[in-house]
Short mmCIF file of C-alpha atoms and ligand atoms in Angstrom, two decimals:
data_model
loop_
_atom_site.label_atom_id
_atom_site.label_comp_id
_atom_site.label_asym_id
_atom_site.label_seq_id
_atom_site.Cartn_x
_atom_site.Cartn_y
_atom_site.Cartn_z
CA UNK Y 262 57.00 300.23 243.92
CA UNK Y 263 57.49 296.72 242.33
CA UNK Y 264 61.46 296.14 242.36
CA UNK Y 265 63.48 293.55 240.76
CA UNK Y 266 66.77 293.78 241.32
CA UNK Y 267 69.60 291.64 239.35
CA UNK Y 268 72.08 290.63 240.84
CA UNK Y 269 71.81 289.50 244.47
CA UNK Y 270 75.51 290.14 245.11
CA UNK Y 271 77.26 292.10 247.49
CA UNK Y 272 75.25 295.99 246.50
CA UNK Y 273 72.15 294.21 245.11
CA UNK Y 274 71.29 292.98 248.47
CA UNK Y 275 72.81 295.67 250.50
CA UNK Y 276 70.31 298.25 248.34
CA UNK Y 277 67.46 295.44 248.96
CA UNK Y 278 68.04 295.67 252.73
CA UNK Y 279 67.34 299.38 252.80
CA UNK Y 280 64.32 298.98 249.31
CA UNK Y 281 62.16 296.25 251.23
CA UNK Y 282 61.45 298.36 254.21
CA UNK Y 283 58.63 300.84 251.74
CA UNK Y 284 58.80 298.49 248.45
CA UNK Y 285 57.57 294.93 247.14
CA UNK Y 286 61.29 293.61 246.42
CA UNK Y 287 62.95 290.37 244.62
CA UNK Y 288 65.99 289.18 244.17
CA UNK Y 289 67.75 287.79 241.09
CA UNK Y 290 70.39 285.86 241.70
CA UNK Y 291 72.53 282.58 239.21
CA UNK Y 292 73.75 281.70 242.62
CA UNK Y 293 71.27 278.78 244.08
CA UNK Y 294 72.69 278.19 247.55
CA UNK Y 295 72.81 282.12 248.06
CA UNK Y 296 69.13 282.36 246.93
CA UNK Y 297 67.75 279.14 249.36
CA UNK Y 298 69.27 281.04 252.25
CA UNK Y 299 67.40 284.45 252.26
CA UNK Y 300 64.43 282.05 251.41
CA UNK Y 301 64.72 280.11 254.05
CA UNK Y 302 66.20 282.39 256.83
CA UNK Y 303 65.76 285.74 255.67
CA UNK Y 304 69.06 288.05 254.24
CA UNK Y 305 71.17 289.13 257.04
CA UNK Y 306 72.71 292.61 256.67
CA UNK Y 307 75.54 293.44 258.93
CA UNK Y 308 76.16 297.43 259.67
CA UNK Y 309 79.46 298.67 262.00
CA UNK Y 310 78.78 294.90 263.40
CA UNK Y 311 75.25 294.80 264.13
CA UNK Y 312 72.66 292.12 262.25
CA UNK Y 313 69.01 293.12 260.52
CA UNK Y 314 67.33 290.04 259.14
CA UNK Y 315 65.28 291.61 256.31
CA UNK Y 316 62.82 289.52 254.22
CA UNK Y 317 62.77 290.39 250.02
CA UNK Y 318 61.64 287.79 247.25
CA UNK Y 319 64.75 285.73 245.94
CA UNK Y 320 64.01 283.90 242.90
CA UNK Y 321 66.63 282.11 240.27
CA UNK Y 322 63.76 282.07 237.39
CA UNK Y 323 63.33 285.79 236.27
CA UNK Y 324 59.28 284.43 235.57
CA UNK Y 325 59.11 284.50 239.00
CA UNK Y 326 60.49 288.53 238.99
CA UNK Y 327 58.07 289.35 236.11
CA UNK Y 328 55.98 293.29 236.10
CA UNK Y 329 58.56 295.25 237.92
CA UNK Y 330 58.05 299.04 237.77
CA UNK Y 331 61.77 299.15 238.15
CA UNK Y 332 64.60 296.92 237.20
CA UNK Y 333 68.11 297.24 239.31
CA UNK Y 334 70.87 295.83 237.49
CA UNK Y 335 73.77 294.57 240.01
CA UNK Y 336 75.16 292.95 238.23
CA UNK Y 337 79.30 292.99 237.43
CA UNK Y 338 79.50 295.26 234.32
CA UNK Y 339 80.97 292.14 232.48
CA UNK Y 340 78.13 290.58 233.00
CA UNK Y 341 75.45 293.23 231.90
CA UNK Y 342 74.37 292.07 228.72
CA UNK Y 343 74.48 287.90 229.25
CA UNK Y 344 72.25 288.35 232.30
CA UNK Y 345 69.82 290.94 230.69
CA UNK Y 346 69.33 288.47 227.59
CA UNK Y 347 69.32 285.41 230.01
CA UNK Y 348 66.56 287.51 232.15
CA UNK Y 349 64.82 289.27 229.76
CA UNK Y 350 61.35 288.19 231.35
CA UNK Y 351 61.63 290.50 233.98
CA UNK Y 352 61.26 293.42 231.38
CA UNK Y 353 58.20 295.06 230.51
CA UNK Y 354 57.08 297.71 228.09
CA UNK Y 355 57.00 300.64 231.21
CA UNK Y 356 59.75 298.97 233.38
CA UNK Y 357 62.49 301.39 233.98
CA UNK Y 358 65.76 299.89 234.42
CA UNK Y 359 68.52 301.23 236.60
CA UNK Y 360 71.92 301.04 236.71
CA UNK Y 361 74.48 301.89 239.52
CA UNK Y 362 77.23 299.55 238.10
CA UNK Y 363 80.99 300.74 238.14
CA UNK Y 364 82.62 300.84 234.66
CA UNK Y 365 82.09 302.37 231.07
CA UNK Y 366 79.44 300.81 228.69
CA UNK Y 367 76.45 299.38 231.36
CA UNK Y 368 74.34 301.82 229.52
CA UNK Y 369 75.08 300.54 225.70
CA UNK Y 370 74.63 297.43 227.15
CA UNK Y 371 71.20 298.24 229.03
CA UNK Y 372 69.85 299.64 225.87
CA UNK Y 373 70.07 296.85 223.50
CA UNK Y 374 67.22 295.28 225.96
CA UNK Y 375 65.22 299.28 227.18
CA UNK Y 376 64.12 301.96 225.39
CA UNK Y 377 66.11 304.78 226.19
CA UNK Y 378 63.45 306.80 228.06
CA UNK Y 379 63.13 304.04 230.52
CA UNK Y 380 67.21 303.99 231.33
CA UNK Y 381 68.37 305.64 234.20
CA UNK Y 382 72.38 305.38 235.02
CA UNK Y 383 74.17 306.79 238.04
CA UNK Y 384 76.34 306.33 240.35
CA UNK Y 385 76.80 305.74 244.04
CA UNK Y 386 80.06 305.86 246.78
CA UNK Y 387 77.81 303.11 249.24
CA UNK Y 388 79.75 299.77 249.20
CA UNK Y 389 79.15 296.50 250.61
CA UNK Y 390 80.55 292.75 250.68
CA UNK Y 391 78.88 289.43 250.60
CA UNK Y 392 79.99 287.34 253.40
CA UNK Y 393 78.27 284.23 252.64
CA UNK Y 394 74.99 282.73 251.84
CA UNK Y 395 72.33 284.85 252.99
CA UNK Y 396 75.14 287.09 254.80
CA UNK Y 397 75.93 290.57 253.16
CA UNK Y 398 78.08 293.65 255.09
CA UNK Y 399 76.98 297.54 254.47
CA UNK Y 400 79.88 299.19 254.14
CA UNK Y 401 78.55 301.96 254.21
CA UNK Y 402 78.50 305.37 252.11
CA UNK Y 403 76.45 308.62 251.39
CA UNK Y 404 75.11 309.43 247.85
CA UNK Y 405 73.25 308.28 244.93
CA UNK Y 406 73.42 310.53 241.89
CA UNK Y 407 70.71 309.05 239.21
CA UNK Y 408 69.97 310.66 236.08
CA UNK Y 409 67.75 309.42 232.90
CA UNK Y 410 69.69 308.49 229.23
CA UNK Y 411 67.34 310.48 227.92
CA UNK Y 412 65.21 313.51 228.42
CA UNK Y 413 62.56 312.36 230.53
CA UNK Y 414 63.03 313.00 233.84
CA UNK Y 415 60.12 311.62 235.30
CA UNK Y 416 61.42 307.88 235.83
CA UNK Y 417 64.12 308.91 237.59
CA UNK Y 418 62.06 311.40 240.18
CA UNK Y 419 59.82 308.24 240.58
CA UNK Y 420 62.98 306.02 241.68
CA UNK Y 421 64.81 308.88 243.61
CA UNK Y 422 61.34 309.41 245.67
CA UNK Y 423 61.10 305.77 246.42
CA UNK Y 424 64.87 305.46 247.49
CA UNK Y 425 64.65 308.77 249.62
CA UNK Y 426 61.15 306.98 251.39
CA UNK Y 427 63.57 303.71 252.12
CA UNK Y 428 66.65 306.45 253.62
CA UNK Y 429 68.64 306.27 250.51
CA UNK Y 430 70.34 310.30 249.91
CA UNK Y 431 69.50 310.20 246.13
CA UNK Y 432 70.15 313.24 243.70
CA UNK Y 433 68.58 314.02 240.42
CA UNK Y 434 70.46 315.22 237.47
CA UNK Y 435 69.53 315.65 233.94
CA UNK Y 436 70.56 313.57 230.92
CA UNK Y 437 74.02 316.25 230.14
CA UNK Y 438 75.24 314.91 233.15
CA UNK Y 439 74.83 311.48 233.25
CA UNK Y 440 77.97 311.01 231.18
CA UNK Y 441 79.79 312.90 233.33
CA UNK Y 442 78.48 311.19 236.73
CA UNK Y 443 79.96 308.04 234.83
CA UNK Y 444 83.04 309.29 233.76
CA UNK Y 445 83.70 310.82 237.33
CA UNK Y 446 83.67 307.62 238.90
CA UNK Y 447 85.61 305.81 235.79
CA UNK Y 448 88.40 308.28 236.59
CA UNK Y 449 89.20 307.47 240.16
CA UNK Y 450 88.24 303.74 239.47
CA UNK Y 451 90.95 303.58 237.01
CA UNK Y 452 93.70 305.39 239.51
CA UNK Y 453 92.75 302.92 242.32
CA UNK Y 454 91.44 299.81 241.51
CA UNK Y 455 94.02 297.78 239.48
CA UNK Y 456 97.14 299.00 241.41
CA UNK Y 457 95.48 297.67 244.74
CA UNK Y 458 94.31 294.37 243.27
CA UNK Y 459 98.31 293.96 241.23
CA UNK Y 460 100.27 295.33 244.98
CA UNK Y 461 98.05 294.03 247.66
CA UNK Y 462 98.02 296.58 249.22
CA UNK Y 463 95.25 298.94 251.10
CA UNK Y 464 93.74 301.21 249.28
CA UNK Y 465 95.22 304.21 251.46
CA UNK Y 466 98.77 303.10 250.94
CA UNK Y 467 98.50 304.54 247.39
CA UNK Y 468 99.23 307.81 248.93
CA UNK Y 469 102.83 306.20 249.64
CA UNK Y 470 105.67 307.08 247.45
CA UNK Y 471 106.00 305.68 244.25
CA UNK Y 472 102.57 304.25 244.68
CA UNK Y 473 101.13 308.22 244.50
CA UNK Y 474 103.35 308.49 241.25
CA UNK Y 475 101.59 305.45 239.67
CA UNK Y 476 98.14 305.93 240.52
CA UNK Y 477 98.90 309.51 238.83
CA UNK Y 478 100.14 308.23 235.77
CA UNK Y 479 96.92 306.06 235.22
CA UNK Y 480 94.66 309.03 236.30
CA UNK Y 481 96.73 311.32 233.88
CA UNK Y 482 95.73 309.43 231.28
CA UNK Y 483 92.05 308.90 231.73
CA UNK Y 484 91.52 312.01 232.09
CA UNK Y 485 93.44 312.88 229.03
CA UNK Y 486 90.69 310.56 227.44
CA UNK Y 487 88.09 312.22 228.88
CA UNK Y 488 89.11 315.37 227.75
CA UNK Y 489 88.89 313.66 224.15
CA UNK Y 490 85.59 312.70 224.49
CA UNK Y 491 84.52 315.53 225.15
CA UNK Y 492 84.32 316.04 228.90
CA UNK Y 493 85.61 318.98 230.83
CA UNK Y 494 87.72 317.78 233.32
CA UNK Y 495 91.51 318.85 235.03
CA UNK Y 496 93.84 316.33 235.81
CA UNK Y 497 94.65 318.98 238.90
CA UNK Y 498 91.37 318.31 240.19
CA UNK Y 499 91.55 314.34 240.07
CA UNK Y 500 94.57 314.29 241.48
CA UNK Y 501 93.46 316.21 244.48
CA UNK Y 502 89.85 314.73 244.71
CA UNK Y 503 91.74 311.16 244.64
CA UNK Y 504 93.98 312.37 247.92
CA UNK Y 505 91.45 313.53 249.38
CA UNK Y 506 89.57 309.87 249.19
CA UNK Y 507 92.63 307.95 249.69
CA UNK Y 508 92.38 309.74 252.75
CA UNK Y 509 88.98 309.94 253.96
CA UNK Y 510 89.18 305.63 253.81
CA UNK Y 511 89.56 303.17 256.74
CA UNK Y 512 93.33 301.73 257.06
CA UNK Y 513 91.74 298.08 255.74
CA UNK Y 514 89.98 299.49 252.73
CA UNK Y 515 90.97 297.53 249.82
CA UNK Y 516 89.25 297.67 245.55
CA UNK Y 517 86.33 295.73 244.87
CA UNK Y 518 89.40 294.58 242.08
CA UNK Y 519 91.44 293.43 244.77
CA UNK Y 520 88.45 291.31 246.50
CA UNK Y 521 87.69 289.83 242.93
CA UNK Y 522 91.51 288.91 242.40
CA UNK Y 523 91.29 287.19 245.96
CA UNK Y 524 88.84 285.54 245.37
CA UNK Y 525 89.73 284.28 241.83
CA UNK Y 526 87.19 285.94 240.28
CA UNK Y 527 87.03 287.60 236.63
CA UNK Y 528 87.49 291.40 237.15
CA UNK Y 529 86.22 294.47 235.78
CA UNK Y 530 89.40 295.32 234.22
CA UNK Y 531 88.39 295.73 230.63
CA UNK Y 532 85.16 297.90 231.12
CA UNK Y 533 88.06 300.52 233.19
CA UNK Y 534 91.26 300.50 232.41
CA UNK Y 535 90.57 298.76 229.21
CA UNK Y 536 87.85 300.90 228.24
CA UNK Y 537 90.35 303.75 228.46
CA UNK Y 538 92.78 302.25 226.44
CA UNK Y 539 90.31 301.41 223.93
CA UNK Y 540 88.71 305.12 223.68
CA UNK Y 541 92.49 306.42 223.82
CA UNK Y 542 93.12 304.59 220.57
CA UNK Y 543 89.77 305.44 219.20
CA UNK Y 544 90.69 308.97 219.83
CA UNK Y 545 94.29 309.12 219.16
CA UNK Y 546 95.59 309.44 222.68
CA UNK Y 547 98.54 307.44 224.06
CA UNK Y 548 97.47 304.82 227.31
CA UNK Y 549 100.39 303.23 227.69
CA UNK Y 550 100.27 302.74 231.49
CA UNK Y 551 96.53 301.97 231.44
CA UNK Y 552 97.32 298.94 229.00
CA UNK Y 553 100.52 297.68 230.82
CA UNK Y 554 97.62 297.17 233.77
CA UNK Y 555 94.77 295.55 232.10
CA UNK Y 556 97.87 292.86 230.64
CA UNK Y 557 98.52 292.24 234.03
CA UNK Y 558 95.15 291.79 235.95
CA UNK Y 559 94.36 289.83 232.78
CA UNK Y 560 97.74 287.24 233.75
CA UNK Y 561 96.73 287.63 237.75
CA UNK Y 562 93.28 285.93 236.45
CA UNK Y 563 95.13 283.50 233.68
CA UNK Y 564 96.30 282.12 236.61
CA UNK Y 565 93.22 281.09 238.16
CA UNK Y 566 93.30 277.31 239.07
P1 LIG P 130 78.89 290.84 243.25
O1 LIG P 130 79.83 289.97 242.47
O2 LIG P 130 78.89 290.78 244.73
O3 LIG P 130 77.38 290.55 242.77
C1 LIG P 130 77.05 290.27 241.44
C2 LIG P 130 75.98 289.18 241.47
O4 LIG P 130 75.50 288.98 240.14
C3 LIG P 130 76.51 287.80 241.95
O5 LIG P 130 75.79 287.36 243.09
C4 LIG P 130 76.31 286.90 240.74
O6 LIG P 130 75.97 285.55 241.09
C5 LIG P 130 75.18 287.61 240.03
N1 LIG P 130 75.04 287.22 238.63
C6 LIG P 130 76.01 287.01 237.71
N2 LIG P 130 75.47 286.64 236.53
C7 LIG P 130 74.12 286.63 236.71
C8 LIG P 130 73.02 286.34 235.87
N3 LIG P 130 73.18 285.95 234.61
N4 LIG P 130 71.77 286.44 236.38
C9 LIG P 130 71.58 286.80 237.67
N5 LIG P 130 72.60 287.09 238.52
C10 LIG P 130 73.85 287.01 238.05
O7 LIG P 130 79.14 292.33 242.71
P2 LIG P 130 78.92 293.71 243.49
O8 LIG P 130 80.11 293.97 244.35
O9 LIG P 130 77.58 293.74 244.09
O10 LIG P 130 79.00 294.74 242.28
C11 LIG P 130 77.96 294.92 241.33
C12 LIG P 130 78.29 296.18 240.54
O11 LIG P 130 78.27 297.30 241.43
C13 LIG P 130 79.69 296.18 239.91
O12 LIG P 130 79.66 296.89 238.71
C14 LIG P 130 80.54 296.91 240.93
O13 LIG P 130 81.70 297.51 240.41
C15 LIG P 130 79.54 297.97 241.40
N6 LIG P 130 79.79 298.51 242.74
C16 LIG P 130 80.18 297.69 243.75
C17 LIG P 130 80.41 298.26 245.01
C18 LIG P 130 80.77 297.39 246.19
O14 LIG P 130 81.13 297.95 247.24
N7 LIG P 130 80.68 296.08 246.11
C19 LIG P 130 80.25 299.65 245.20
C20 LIG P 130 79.81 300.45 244.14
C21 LIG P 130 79.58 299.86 242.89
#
């Protein structure tokens, strides 16, 4: 298969690593100096501390990344629709365009630029860091759960087949589900991410007291939004699947949130929290806690020099 993939950040070329072994791969990437290093010296990945050197296209001109069969978008979900219209060359008629993005509203996004027979969504708990130029970690991580926006289900069969060639566990759903996938992720993203970034703290010290008691109150309420939209699920449930992750992490873990905040970068705050305190007033459900966070992520990164 002919992949693009945009957004040569920390999962863009983490999933490239594992893509280029079966597939004809580039990489997208704004970020020049990033870009001349896998083209000069190949993109390291490191795994539990050992190094692959792996060798996929890196472009900065999407002509360059032009007739993909499939079009990864890595992008950060604030970013979605600037770097779609700012690559829109590397769309074609056919190309099917995936996303695996965290937050709420990559697919709105994705579909002001794909028909939605070629948009597949999902979601995935593999991580990874970049390092430096040329230098990505693979955090590792087990699933991908891909569905299509609409009812085909043939373009996302085609990219679960390739990903399963490459070693990547991918799972199938139909479109019903998608939203749910999405939603399921949104959930615990909203319970975890802020509070780590706002603390600095590790990600398993939200099982602490008082720390347990906030990430529930932010939970409580996304779910109650959920529930609004239309979406079956318990706040019981999320409160135990959360403990059970908070759990199942390494001592260091820390939010993608907390890495952006540390490194001064702007976060995903208001396609999270912010999304559910803008669905909770859309649906007439109070998000009180949710806002108080996205205020203050929003003055962690005012502060920015
Ligand atoms: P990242 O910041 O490491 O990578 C994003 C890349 O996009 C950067 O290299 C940036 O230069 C590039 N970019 C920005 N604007 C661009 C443009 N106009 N054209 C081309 N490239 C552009 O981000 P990431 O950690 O890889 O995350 C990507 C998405 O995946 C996010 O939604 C994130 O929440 C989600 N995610 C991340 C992880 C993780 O462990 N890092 C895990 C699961 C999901």
């Amino acid at each position: 298969m002919k992949i693009t993939i945009l957004g040569a950040g920390a999962m863009g070329c983490m999933m490239a690593g594992f893509l280029v072994k079966r597939h004809d791969v580039i990489l997208v990437d704004v970020w020049k100096e990033h870009i001349e290093a896998i083209n000069d010296k190949g993109l390291c990945i490191r795994f539990q501390g050992e190094e692959t050197v792996v060798h996929p296209k890196a472009t900065t001109d999407p002509d360059q990344a032009k007739g993909a069969d499939l079009v990864i978008v890595f992008v950060k979900s604030i970013q979605t629709a600037g770097a779609l219209e700012k690559n829109k060359a590397v769309l074609g008629g056919g190309t099917l365009v995936l996303s695996l993005q965290n937050g709420y509203g990559n697919d709105q996004d994705i579909l002001k630029f794909a028909p939605k027979n070629n948009v597949i969504m999902g979601t995935t708990d593999r991580a990874a860091s970049v390092l430096g130029p040329g230098l990505v970690n693979n955090s590792g991580g087990r699933y991908i759960h891909i569905g299509p926006l609409g009812e085909d289900m043939s373009g996302a069969g085609k990219i679960a087949a390739a990903f399963r060639e490459c070693g990547l566990d991918t799972d199938v759903y139909d479109a019903k589900h998608v939203n749910e996938m999405i939603w399921d992720k949104l959930i615990i993203n909203c319970a975890n991410n802020a509070l780590v970034a706002l603390l600095d703290i590790n990600t398993p010290q939200l099982l602490q007291e008082h720390l347990s008691d906030s990430f529930k109150m932010l939970l409580g309420e996304s779910v109650k939004v959920s529930r609004a939209c239309g979406l079956p699920f318990e706040e019981g449930v999320y409160v135990e699947k959360n403990i059970a992750l908070l759990k199942s992490l390494s001592k260091e873990a820390r939010t993608s949130m907390w890495q952006d905040v540390n490194k001064k970068r702007r976060t995903e705050i208001d396609r999270m929290n912010g999304a559910i305190v803008r669905l909770g007033r859309e649906k007439g459900v109070p998000t009180p806690c949710s806002e108080l966070v996205v205020h203050l992520i929003h003055a962690i990164e005012n502060k920015y020099v």
